[in-house]
Short mmCIF file of C-alpha atoms in Angstrom, two decimals:
data_model
loop_
_atom_site.label_atom_id
_atom_site.label_comp_id
_atom_site.label_asym_id
_atom_site.label_seq_id
_atom_site.Cartn_x
_atom_site.Cartn_y
_atom_site.Cartn_z
CA MET A 3 -127.96 15.17 -63.34
CA GLN A 4 -129.37 13.23 -60.54
CA VAL A 5 -127.27 10.41 -62.34
CA VAL A 6 -124.56 12.15 -62.40
CA ILE A 7 -124.91 13.13 -58.85
CA GLY A 8 -125.46 9.78 -57.93
CA ILE A 9 -122.42 8.77 -59.53
CA LEU A 10 -120.48 11.36 -57.66
CA ILE A 11 -121.80 10.17 -54.63
CA GLY A 12 -120.91 6.58 -55.35
CA LEU A 13 -117.61 7.87 -56.31
CA VAL A 14 -117.00 9.89 -53.10
CA ALA A 15 -118.56 6.73 -50.76
CA GLY A 16 -116.14 4.12 -52.83
CA GLY A 17 -113.39 6.43 -51.91
CA LEU A 18 -114.17 6.94 -48.76
CA GLY A 19 -114.49 3.27 -48.18
CA GLY A 20 -111.28 2.59 -50.11
CA ALA A 21 -109.51 5.14 -48.09
CA VAL A 22 -110.72 3.46 -45.17
CA ALA A 23 -110.02 -0.04 -46.04
CA VAL A 24 -106.66 1.32 -47.34
CA GLY A 25 -105.99 3.01 -43.78
CA ALA A 26 -107.18 0.04 -41.87
CA LEU A 27 -104.89 -2.29 -44.25
CA GLY A 28 -101.68 0.21 -43.55
CA LYS A 29 -102.41 0.58 -40.02
CA SER A 30 -101.91 -3.45 -39.64
CA ARG A 31 -98.88 -3.31 -41.77
CA LEU A 32 -97.32 -0.15 -40.10
CA GLY A 33 -97.54 -2.17 -36.85
CA ALA A 34 -96.03 -5.19 -38.23
CA ALA A 35 -93.34 -3.26 -39.64
CA GLN A 36 -92.85 -1.32 -36.52
CA GLN A 37 -92.86 -4.57 -34.57
CA GLN A 38 -90.29 -5.91 -36.88
CA ARG A 39 -88.32 -2.72 -36.77
CA LYS A 40 -88.08 -2.81 -33.03
CA GLN A 41 -87.34 -6.49 -33.11
CA LEU A 42 -84.43 -5.68 -35.34
CA ILE A 43 -83.15 -2.91 -33.18
CA ASP A 44 -83.23 -4.85 -30.27
CA ASP A 45 -81.27 -7.65 -31.88
CA ALA A 46 -78.93 -4.98 -33.19
CA HIS A 47 -78.55 -3.63 -29.64
CA ARG A 48 -77.68 -6.98 -28.50
CA GLU A 49 -75.30 -7.80 -31.05
CA ALA A 50 -73.43 -4.73 -30.67
CA ASP A 51 -73.25 -5.05 -27.03
CA THR A 52 -71.97 -8.80 -27.52
CA LEU A 53 -69.25 -6.97 -30.24
CA ARG A 54 -68.62 -4.70 -27.59
CA ARG A 55 -67.96 -6.88 -24.92
CA GLU A 56 -65.78 -9.02 -27.02
CA ALA A 57 -63.86 -5.96 -28.08
CA GLN A 58 -63.36 -4.66 -24.49
CA ILE A 59 -62.42 -8.47 -23.71
CA THR A 60 -59.95 -8.35 -26.65
CA ALA A 61 -58.76 -4.87 -25.77
CA ARG A 62 -57.91 -5.81 -22.32
CA GLU A 63 -56.33 -8.83 -23.60
CA GLU A 64 -54.25 -6.79 -25.97
CA ALA A 65 -53.52 -4.36 -23.34
CA VAL A 66 -52.48 -6.74 -20.61
CA LYS A 67 -50.07 -8.41 -23.15
CA LEU A 68 -48.75 -4.98 -24.25
CA ARG A 69 -48.59 -4.06 -20.78
CA ALA A 70 -46.63 -7.28 -20.19
CA GLU A 71 -44.19 -6.48 -23.10
CA ILE A 72 -43.56 -3.03 -22.14
CA ASP A 73 -43.31 -4.05 -18.49
CA GLY A 74 -40.38 -6.71 -19.87
CA GLU A 75 -38.74 -3.95 -21.94
CA VAL A 76 -38.90 -1.51 -19.01
CA ALA A 77 -37.32 -3.93 -16.76
CA GLU A 78 -34.74 -4.97 -19.39
CA HIS A 79 -34.02 -1.36 -19.92
CA ARG A 80 -33.69 -0.63 -16.11
CA THR A 81 -31.40 -3.42 -16.06
CA ARG A 82 -29.02 -1.98 -18.47
CA ILE A 83 -29.58 1.28 -17.01
CA VAL A 84 -28.29 -0.13 -13.58
CA LYS A 85 -25.55 -1.99 -15.52
CA VAL A 86 -24.63 1.37 -17.20
CA GLU A 87 -24.96 3.32 -14.01
CA GLU A 88 -22.66 0.56 -12.42
CA ARG A 89 -20.12 0.94 -15.30
CA VAL A 90 -20.28 4.95 -14.70
CA LEU A 91 -19.84 4.31 -11.24
CA ALA A 92 -16.57 2.57 -11.84
CA LYS A 93 -15.30 4.69 -14.49
CA GLU A 94 -15.91 7.73 -12.13
CA GLU A 95 -13.89 5.70 -9.44
CA GLU A 96 -11.29 4.96 -11.80
CA ILE A 97 -10.95 8.61 -12.83
CA ASP A 98 -11.25 9.90 -9.49
CA GLY A 99 -8.19 7.57 -8.70
CA LYS A 100 -6.17 8.61 -11.65
CA LEU A 101 -7.24 12.20 -10.98
CA THR A 102 -5.62 11.78 -7.73
CA GLU A 103 -2.57 9.86 -8.92
CA ILE A 104 -2.22 12.74 -11.35
CA ALA A 105 -2.52 15.35 -8.56
CA ARG A 106 0.18 13.33 -6.56
CA ARG A 107 2.45 13.21 -9.69
CA GLU A 108 2.27 16.85 -10.63
CA GLN A 109 3.01 17.67 -6.88
CA GLY A 110 5.93 15.38 -7.39
CA VAL A 111 6.62 17.13 -10.84
CA ALA A 112 6.59 20.29 -9.29
CA ASP A 113 8.86 19.45 -6.54
CA ARG A 114 11.31 18.35 -9.18
CA GLU A 115 11.01 21.40 -10.96
CA ILE A 116 11.93 23.65 -8.05
CA HIS A 117 14.99 20.89 -7.13
CA LEU A 118 15.95 21.15 -10.90
CA ARG A 119 15.62 24.89 -10.77
CA GLN A 120 17.69 24.88 -7.89
CA LEU A 121 20.24 22.42 -9.39
CA GLN A 122 20.57 24.58 -12.33
CA GLU A 123 21.44 27.41 -10.23
CA ASP A 124 23.83 25.82 -8.45
CA GLN A 125 25.35 24.07 -11.51
CA LYS A 126 25.28 28.02 -13.02
CA SER A 127 27.17 29.25 -9.97
CA ALA A 128 29.47 26.18 -10.30
CA ARG A 129 30.20 26.69 -13.82
CA GLU A 130 30.82 30.58 -13.27
CA GLU A 131 33.30 29.67 -10.83
CA GLN A 132 34.90 27.08 -12.69
CA LEU A 133 35.03 29.54 -15.77
CA THR A 134 36.84 32.38 -13.43
CA GLU A 135 39.28 29.70 -12.04
CA LEU A 136 40.10 28.51 -15.92
CA GLU A 137 40.55 32.41 -16.97
CA ARG A 138 42.79 32.62 -13.84
CA ILE A 139 44.78 29.25 -14.53
CA SER A 140 45.16 29.97 -18.26
CA GLY A 141 45.45 33.61 -18.26
CA MET A 142 42.98 33.78 -21.32
CA THR A 143 39.24 35.22 -21.31
CA VAL A 144 36.19 33.16 -22.59
CA ASN A 145 36.27 34.70 -26.09
CA GLU A 146 40.32 34.35 -26.36
CA ALA A 147 39.78 30.58 -25.52
CA LYS A 148 37.29 30.35 -28.01
CA GLN A 149 39.28 32.21 -30.59
CA SER A 150 42.34 29.78 -29.77
CA LEU A 151 39.73 26.77 -30.28
CA LEU A 152 38.39 27.81 -33.43
CA GLU A 153 42.00 28.46 -34.87
CA ARG A 154 43.18 24.96 -33.69
CA SER A 155 39.86 23.31 -35.00
CA GLU A 156 40.56 25.28 -38.38
CA ASP A 157 44.21 23.65 -38.70
CA LEU A 158 43.00 20.23 -37.78
CA VAL A 159 40.32 20.35 -40.14
CA ARG A 160 42.73 21.64 -42.87
CA HIS A 161 44.94 18.94 -42.43
CA GLU A 162 42.51 16.49 -42.25
CA LEU A 163 41.00 17.73 -45.52
CA ALA A 164 44.80 17.70 -47.04
CA ARG A 165 44.83 13.92 -46.00
CA ARG A 166 41.58 13.06 -47.58
CA VAL A 167 42.70 14.76 -50.82
CA ARG A 168 46.14 13.42 -50.65
CA GLN A 169 44.34 9.67 -50.29
CA LEU A 170 41.66 10.66 -53.05
CA GLU A 171 44.34 11.77 -55.40
CA GLU A 172 46.43 8.56 -54.63
CA GLU A 173 43.22 6.48 -55.45
CA ALA A 174 42.67 8.61 -58.68
CA ARG A 175 46.36 8.20 -60.00
CA THR A 176 46.38 4.29 -59.33
CA GLU A 177 43.26 3.87 -61.04
CA ALA A 178 44.23 5.96 -63.72
CA LYS A 179 47.33 4.16 -64.25
CA ARG A 180 45.41 1.16 -64.57
CA ARG A 181 43.28 2.48 -67.38
CA ALA A 182 46.15 3.98 -69.06
CA ARG A 183 47.93 0.82 -69.49
CA ASN A 184 45.80 -0.10 -72.67
CA LEU A 185 45.78 3.45 -74.10
CA VAL A 186 49.44 4.39 -73.91
CA ALA A 187 50.56 3.08 -77.04
CA ASP A 188 47.61 4.40 -79.33
CA ALA A 189 48.28 7.80 -77.58
CA LEU A 190 51.99 7.63 -78.30
CA GLN A 191 50.98 7.21 -81.94
CA ARG A 192 48.46 10.15 -82.03
CA VAL A 193 50.47 12.53 -79.91
CA ALA A 194 53.51 14.56 -81.86
CA ALA A 195 55.38 17.62 -80.79
CA SER A 196 54.45 20.69 -82.59
CA HIS A 197 57.40 22.43 -82.55
CA ALA A 198 61.11 21.60 -83.88
CA ALA A 199 63.32 19.53 -81.60
CA GLU A 200 66.45 21.81 -81.98
CA THR A 201 64.65 24.72 -80.64
CA THR A 202 63.89 22.95 -77.20
CA VAL A 203 66.70 20.39 -76.98
CA SER A 204 70.17 20.51 -76.39
CA VAL A 205 72.73 17.92 -76.10
CA VAL A 206 75.80 17.54 -73.72
CA ALA A 207 78.60 15.23 -74.61
CA LEU A 208 79.83 13.11 -71.98
CA PRO A 209 83.30 11.48 -71.84
CA SER A 210 81.84 8.17 -70.87
CA ASP A 211 78.51 6.46 -69.96
CA ASP A 212 80.00 6.36 -66.23
CA MET A 213 79.47 9.95 -65.87
CA LYS A 214 75.77 9.42 -66.11
CA GLY A 215 75.71 7.77 -62.53
CA ARG A 216 77.70 10.55 -61.09
CA ILE A 217 75.45 13.21 -62.99
CA ILE A 218 72.51 11.52 -61.44
CA GLY A 219 74.02 11.34 -57.86
CA ARG A 220 73.23 9.06 -54.84
CA GLU A 221 69.19 8.66 -54.90
CA GLY A 222 68.76 10.97 -57.31
CA ARG A 223 70.31 14.23 -55.47
CA ASN A 224 72.40 15.60 -58.02
CA ILE A 225 70.02 15.45 -60.95
CA ARG A 226 67.36 16.91 -58.64
CA ALA A 227 69.47 19.76 -57.59
CA LEU A 228 70.34 20.50 -61.24
CA GLU A 229 66.83 20.52 -62.21
CA HIS A 230 65.51 22.70 -59.44
CA LEU A 231 68.21 25.24 -59.75
CA THR A 232 68.18 25.41 -63.58
CA GLY A 233 64.48 24.83 -64.35
CA VAL A 234 65.70 22.39 -67.13
CA ASP A 235 64.53 18.78 -67.82
CA PHE A 236 67.63 16.72 -67.66
CA ILE A 237 67.19 13.24 -69.61
CA ILE A 238 69.33 10.85 -69.19
CA ASP A 239 68.42 7.43 -71.01
CA ASP A 240 70.17 4.76 -73.52
CA THR A 241 71.73 7.78 -75.66
CA PRO A 242 75.63 6.53 -75.52
CA GLN A 243 77.76 9.24 -73.97
CA ALA A 244 75.09 12.00 -74.12
CA VAL A 245 72.63 13.96 -71.80
CA VAL A 246 69.70 15.42 -73.35
CA LEU A 247 68.65 18.87 -71.83
CA SER A 248 64.80 19.77 -72.76
CA SER A 249 63.48 23.48 -71.88
CA PHE A 250 61.42 25.89 -74.10
CA ASP A 251 63.52 28.77 -72.65
CA GLY A 252 66.83 28.78 -74.48
CA ILE A 253 68.78 30.75 -71.86
CA ARG A 254 67.90 28.25 -69.27
CA ARG A 255 68.78 25.44 -71.43
CA GLU A 256 72.31 27.51 -72.16
CA VAL A 257 72.47 28.10 -68.23
CA ALA A 258 72.28 24.12 -67.84
CA LYS A 259 74.32 23.04 -70.49
CA LEU A 260 77.15 25.43 -69.57
CA THR A 261 76.63 24.48 -65.88
CA LEU A 262 77.02 20.76 -66.93
CA SER A 263 80.12 21.25 -69.18
CA LYS A 264 82.05 22.71 -66.30
CA LEU A 265 80.94 19.77 -63.92
CA ILE A 266 82.01 17.37 -66.19
CA GLU A 267 85.17 19.20 -66.84
CA ASP A 268 85.71 19.75 -63.10
CA GLY A 269 84.90 16.12 -61.98
CA ARG A 270 83.26 17.38 -58.79
CA ILE A 271 79.45 16.85 -58.78
CA HIS A 272 77.67 17.39 -55.72
CA PRO A 273 74.68 19.67 -54.48
CA ALA A 274 76.85 22.42 -53.32
CA ARG A 275 79.23 22.55 -55.97
CA ILE A 276 76.38 22.54 -58.70
CA GLU A 277 74.75 25.59 -57.06
CA ASP A 278 78.20 27.41 -57.29
CA THR A 279 78.70 26.28 -60.57
CA TYR A 280 75.17 27.25 -61.74
CA TYR A 281 75.42 31.07 -60.39
CA ALA A 282 78.54 31.39 -61.85
CA SER A 283 77.35 29.81 -65.36
CA LYS A 284 74.31 32.13 -65.09
CA ALA A 285 76.64 34.95 -64.67
CA GLU A 286 78.63 34.13 -67.69
CA ILE A 287 75.64 33.55 -69.87
CA GLU A 288 74.58 37.18 -69.09
CA ASP A 289 77.80 38.54 -70.10
CA THR A 290 77.78 36.30 -73.20
CA ILE A 291 74.51 38.02 -74.22
CA VAL A 292 75.67 41.62 -73.46
CA GLN A 293 78.76 40.86 -75.91
CA ALA A 294 76.61 39.21 -78.71
CA GLY A 295 74.07 42.13 -78.55
CA GLU A 296 76.65 44.82 -78.57
CA GLN A 297 78.19 42.83 -81.83
CA ALA A 298 74.84 42.71 -83.37
CA VAL A 299 74.37 46.47 -82.89
CA PHE A 300 77.88 46.85 -84.36
CA GLU A 301 77.40 44.82 -87.46
CA ALA A 302 74.03 46.28 -88.04
CA ASN A 303 75.31 49.88 -87.86
CA CYS A 304 72.80 51.20 -86.00
CA GLY A 305 74.21 53.45 -83.40
CA GLU A 306 74.27 53.56 -79.77
CA PHE A 307 71.84 51.56 -77.75
CA HIS A 308 70.97 51.33 -74.03
CA GLU A 309 72.59 48.37 -72.36
CA GLU A 310 69.18 46.77 -71.95
CA LEU A 311 68.22 46.96 -75.49
CA VAL A 312 71.63 45.50 -76.17
CA LYS A 313 70.68 42.56 -74.02
CA MET A 314 67.52 41.80 -76.13
CA THR A 315 68.92 42.22 -79.48
CA LYS A 316 70.58 38.59 -79.41
CA ARG A 317 67.31 37.30 -79.64
CA ALA A 318 65.40 40.09 -81.55
CA ALA A 319 67.75 40.39 -84.27
CA LEU A 320 66.25 43.61 -85.32
CA LEU A 321 64.69 46.05 -82.73
CA HIS A 322 60.94 45.98 -84.10
CA ASP A 323 60.80 42.39 -82.83
CA LEU A 324 62.63 43.21 -79.60
CA GLY A 325 59.32 42.52 -77.75
CA LYS A 326 59.57 38.89 -78.87
CA ALA A 327 62.64 38.46 -76.32
CA MET A 328 60.89 39.69 -73.17
CA THR A 329 59.71 37.53 -70.56
CA HIS A 330 56.04 38.19 -71.23
CA GLU A 331 55.84 39.88 -67.98
CA VAL A 332 54.16 42.79 -69.90
CA GLU A 333 50.99 42.12 -71.47
CA GLY A 334 50.38 42.89 -75.38
CA SER A 335 51.69 42.17 -78.61
CA HIS A 336 55.45 42.09 -79.14
CA ALA A 337 55.10 45.48 -81.61
CA SER A 338 53.47 47.16 -78.64
CA ILE A 339 55.88 45.78 -76.19
CA SER A 340 59.06 46.86 -78.48
CA ALA A 341 57.68 50.14 -78.93
CA GLN A 342 57.47 50.90 -75.08
CA LEU A 343 61.05 49.24 -74.61
CA ALA A 344 62.39 51.55 -77.36
CA ARG A 345 60.60 54.82 -75.97
CA ARG A 346 61.71 54.01 -72.39
CA TYR A 347 65.54 53.72 -72.87
CA GLY A 348 65.60 56.81 -75.42
CA GLU A 349 64.78 55.94 -78.61
CA SER A 350 63.72 59.08 -81.28
CA GLN A 351 59.89 59.23 -81.85
CA HIS A 352 60.65 58.15 -85.55
CA VAL A 353 62.19 55.14 -84.45
CA VAL A 354 59.29 54.22 -82.07
CA HIS A 355 56.52 55.02 -84.26
CA ALA A 356 58.51 52.51 -87.18
CA ILE A 357 58.26 49.91 -84.51
CA GLU A 358 54.91 50.38 -83.33
CA ALA A 359 53.56 50.55 -86.95
CA HIS A 360 55.20 47.89 -88.56
CA HIS A 361 52.23 45.54 -87.95
CA TYR A 362 49.64 48.29 -88.66
CA GLU A 363 48.53 48.54 -85.10
CA VAL A 364 48.77 52.27 -85.95
CA GLU A 365 48.73 53.89 -89.24
CA PRO A 366 52.56 54.45 -90.59
CA GLN A 367 53.10 58.19 -90.65
CA THR A 368 56.82 58.06 -91.78
CA VAL A 369 58.91 56.85 -94.66
CA GLU A 370 60.71 54.91 -92.02
CA ALA A 371 57.71 53.28 -90.78
CA VAL A 372 56.83 52.37 -94.65
CA LEU A 373 60.25 50.97 -95.21
CA LEU A 374 60.23 48.79 -91.86
CA ILE A 375 56.99 47.20 -92.87
CA ALA A 376 58.33 46.31 -96.45
CA ALA A 377 61.53 44.94 -94.80
CA ASP A 378 59.41 42.79 -92.08
CA ALA A 379 57.55 41.42 -95.21
CA ILE A 380 60.39 40.52 -96.81
CA SER A 381 62.08 38.90 -94.02
CA ALA A 382 58.91 36.86 -93.49
CA SER A 383 58.70 35.63 -96.82
CA ARG A 384 61.95 33.42 -96.55
CA PRO A 385 61.44 29.76 -95.94
CA GLY A 386 61.53 29.07 -92.09
CA ALA A 387 61.52 32.68 -91.26
CA ARG A 388 58.76 32.47 -89.09
CA GLY A 389 57.91 29.97 -86.37
CA GLU A 390 54.21 30.80 -85.09
CA SER A 391 53.61 27.49 -83.54
CA LEU A 392 56.82 28.20 -81.47
CA GLU A 393 55.90 31.37 -80.57
CA HIS A 394 52.46 30.10 -79.11
CA TYR A 395 53.96 27.14 -77.50
CA ILE A 396 56.39 29.40 -75.62
CA LYS A 397 53.49 31.65 -74.61
CA ARG A 398 51.44 28.87 -73.25
CA LEU A 399 54.20 27.51 -71.26
CA GLU A 400 54.92 31.21 -69.87
CA SER A 401 51.39 31.26 -68.95
CA LEU A 402 51.56 28.03 -66.91
CA GLU A 403 54.66 29.63 -65.06
CA GLU A 404 53.06 32.92 -64.32
CA LEU A 405 49.98 31.26 -63.28
CA ALA A 406 51.71 29.22 -60.53
CA ALA A 407 53.85 31.92 -59.62
CA GLN A 408 50.93 33.84 -58.62
CA LYS A 409 50.05 31.77 -55.65
CA PRO A 410 51.40 32.76 -52.31
CA GLY A 411 54.71 31.04 -50.87
CA VAL A 412 55.84 30.32 -54.39
CA ASP A 413 59.60 30.49 -55.02
CA LYS A 414 60.33 29.13 -58.16
CA VAL A 415 58.21 27.78 -61.04
CA TYR A 416 59.49 25.79 -63.89
CA ALA A 417 57.61 24.32 -67.00
CA LEU A 418 58.96 20.94 -68.06
CA GLN A 419 58.66 18.45 -70.41
CA ALA A 420 56.83 20.44 -73.55
CA GLY A 421 54.43 22.02 -70.94
CA ARG A 422 53.37 18.50 -69.38
CA GLU A 423 54.67 19.17 -66.23
CA ILE A 424 55.02 22.12 -63.84
CA ARG A 425 57.26 22.26 -61.20
CA VAL A 426 56.50 24.67 -58.26
CA ILE A 427 59.20 25.24 -55.74
CA VAL A 428 57.84 26.69 -52.67
CA ARG A 429 59.32 28.36 -49.67
CA PRO A 430 58.87 25.55 -46.36
CA ALA A 431 58.81 28.55 -44.01
CA ASP A 432 55.43 29.76 -45.71
CA VAL A 433 54.00 26.20 -46.84
CA ASP A 434 53.82 22.90 -45.24
CA ASP A 435 53.14 19.34 -46.18
CA ASP A 436 49.33 19.76 -46.02
CA ALA A 437 49.29 23.34 -47.54
CA ALA A 438 51.52 21.82 -50.84
CA VAL A 439 49.07 19.23 -51.20
CA LEU A 440 46.17 21.85 -51.29
CA LEU A 441 48.41 24.15 -53.65
CA SER A 442 49.21 21.47 -56.15
CA HIS A 443 45.24 20.76 -56.54
CA GLU A 444 44.64 24.61 -56.55
CA ILE A 445 47.14 24.88 -59.38
CA ALA A 446 45.77 21.98 -61.20
CA ARG A 447 41.91 23.29 -61.01
CA GLU A 448 42.80 26.77 -62.38
CA ILE A 449 44.94 25.18 -65.09
CA GLU A 450 41.86 23.48 -66.11
CA ASP A 451 39.87 26.45 -65.98
CA GLN A 452 41.90 29.18 -67.39
CA LEU A 453 44.25 27.40 -70.10
CA GLU A 454 43.94 25.13 -73.00
CA TYR A 455 46.38 22.40 -73.24
CA PRO A 456 47.00 18.88 -75.19
CA GLY A 457 46.86 15.63 -72.81
CA GLN A 458 47.22 16.36 -69.35
CA VAL A 459 49.55 18.70 -67.21
CA LYS A 460 51.43 17.01 -64.11
CA VAL A 461 51.61 19.75 -61.50
CA THR A 462 54.54 18.95 -58.84
CA VAL A 463 55.06 20.87 -55.38
CA ILE A 464 58.39 20.47 -54.16
CA ARG A 465 58.93 21.53 -50.48
CA GLU A 466 62.85 21.43 -49.67
CA SER A 467 64.25 22.20 -46.26
CA ARG A 468 68.08 22.72 -45.82
CA ALA A 469 69.76 22.90 -42.35
CA ILE A 470 73.26 24.67 -42.58
CA ASP A 471 76.12 24.87 -39.77
CA VAL A 472 79.46 25.83 -39.67
CA ALA A 473 82.32 23.62 -38.63
CA ARG A 474 84.88 25.57 -36.94
CA ASN A 475 88.44 24.78 -35.97
CA VAL A 476 88.57 24.95 -32.48
CA SER A 477 92.09 23.33 -31.87
CA ASN A 478 94.12 26.11 -33.33
CA GLY A 479 91.94 28.78 -31.74
CA SER A 480 90.83 30.23 -35.22
CA THR A 481 87.67 31.31 -36.25
CA PRO A 482 86.51 31.20 -39.72
CA SER A 483 84.60 34.40 -41.19
CA GLY A 484 81.20 32.79 -41.82
CA GLU A 485 82.09 30.70 -44.70
CA PRO A 486 80.19 27.46 -44.73
CA VAL A 487 82.66 24.35 -44.43
CA ALA A 488 80.17 21.52 -44.55
CA ALA A 489 76.73 21.58 -45.67
CA PRO A 490 74.54 18.58 -45.08
CA GLU A 491 72.74 16.83 -47.93
CA PRO A 492 69.36 18.70 -48.76
CA ALA A 493 66.44 17.04 -46.66
CA PRO A 494 64.45 14.61 -48.47
CA GLN A 495 61.98 16.35 -50.78
CA VAL A 496 58.12 16.53 -50.10
CA GLN A 497 56.53 16.32 -53.22
CA SER A 498 53.00 16.44 -53.95
CA ASP A 499 51.73 15.54 -57.51
CA HIS A 500 48.58 16.39 -59.21
CA ALA A 501 47.70 15.98 -62.94
CA ALA A 502 45.48 18.41 -64.51
#
């Protein structure tokens, strides 16, 4: 135990000694470390002070440099600002000057406006005074003067338009003639008449070829007078001792033939004699028609007819085709026209019904109607009994004449040369030269729009003025009873041709 206690006491003593030794050794080391620590801290403080001073110096240098740059920029900016301010001041001065100039000009404009307004008022007053004076001098109001000016302007424009139309037509006609030279030969070979020559042509024998010159007359005045009066085309060519008369209307052709025969027999051929002979021949032909109609009625043993119906029978031959002899002033088929004529002039209802039904336009109700239909069919079956192409041809020519006759101022209309020419004779008091040009243009356009025709149709508008006076025998004191003694030649004809 004692040993153990001794060991324990030895261990405690050894531990205490070791602790004391360790404490002494730690104290010496701790002091050295503290001394070293203090030394390090002092060195660090010194180094930190050095770095701080260097940083402060660097910062001051940077601040000085930055301040110098900023001062330079500020100075440059101030310089620019000063320059801008100077420019702004200069602009302001310039604007002030301009504003002053504008104000001065506005004042001048205002003064001018006042002066102009005063001048306008003075001009208005002067104009009113002038209008009043003009109305007093002319004896017309403003509205009347405007109307007169408009009418005069319309006349001027119309005349200018007519002149322009005439010029264009002349140019077109010249160009057409130039182009047509190479086509005439082919056209002549392809175009042929659609009707028999004997139905539209008559030949008048002459005692000698010298008579042709007398028929033509000086500058063609005799032949012009013949064509204008009769409406027939007089063809004087190389045919020996003959003059050809061409017209679709047989009555006109016969009147012209009789007129020319009488003139040749008489020997006196001039416009005045031609006119007298024409009217005498026309009356003679009408009497001949009546006599021929009466003879046809007598030979047919049809009883009494009205005088107007008798006039028609020469061309109708039978009463049921009487409408074919009309001048086609009445619209409708020839059967209906024949029935209307028979009814108008007192024919019985049976006859009227037979006429109206012979082409089944109404249903036949009587024996006479059926017999007439059969007789008409038998007559139509004869060779050459029907000439529908001739009837259509005559209808076309009459349509040409009717279209032109509807125009105001037209006196006579004749279709010539198988419908290739239409001559329109106007009243000179109603139609002047310029209006004649426009009339030919209008007729040509209407023919193009409304009618069908082969080739072209030449529209000739003729305006003829005549001055007639009476030569009285003053030496013996007698005074004629108004009979014309001397009539001057017709004035030159003003012709306006237009081809449709």
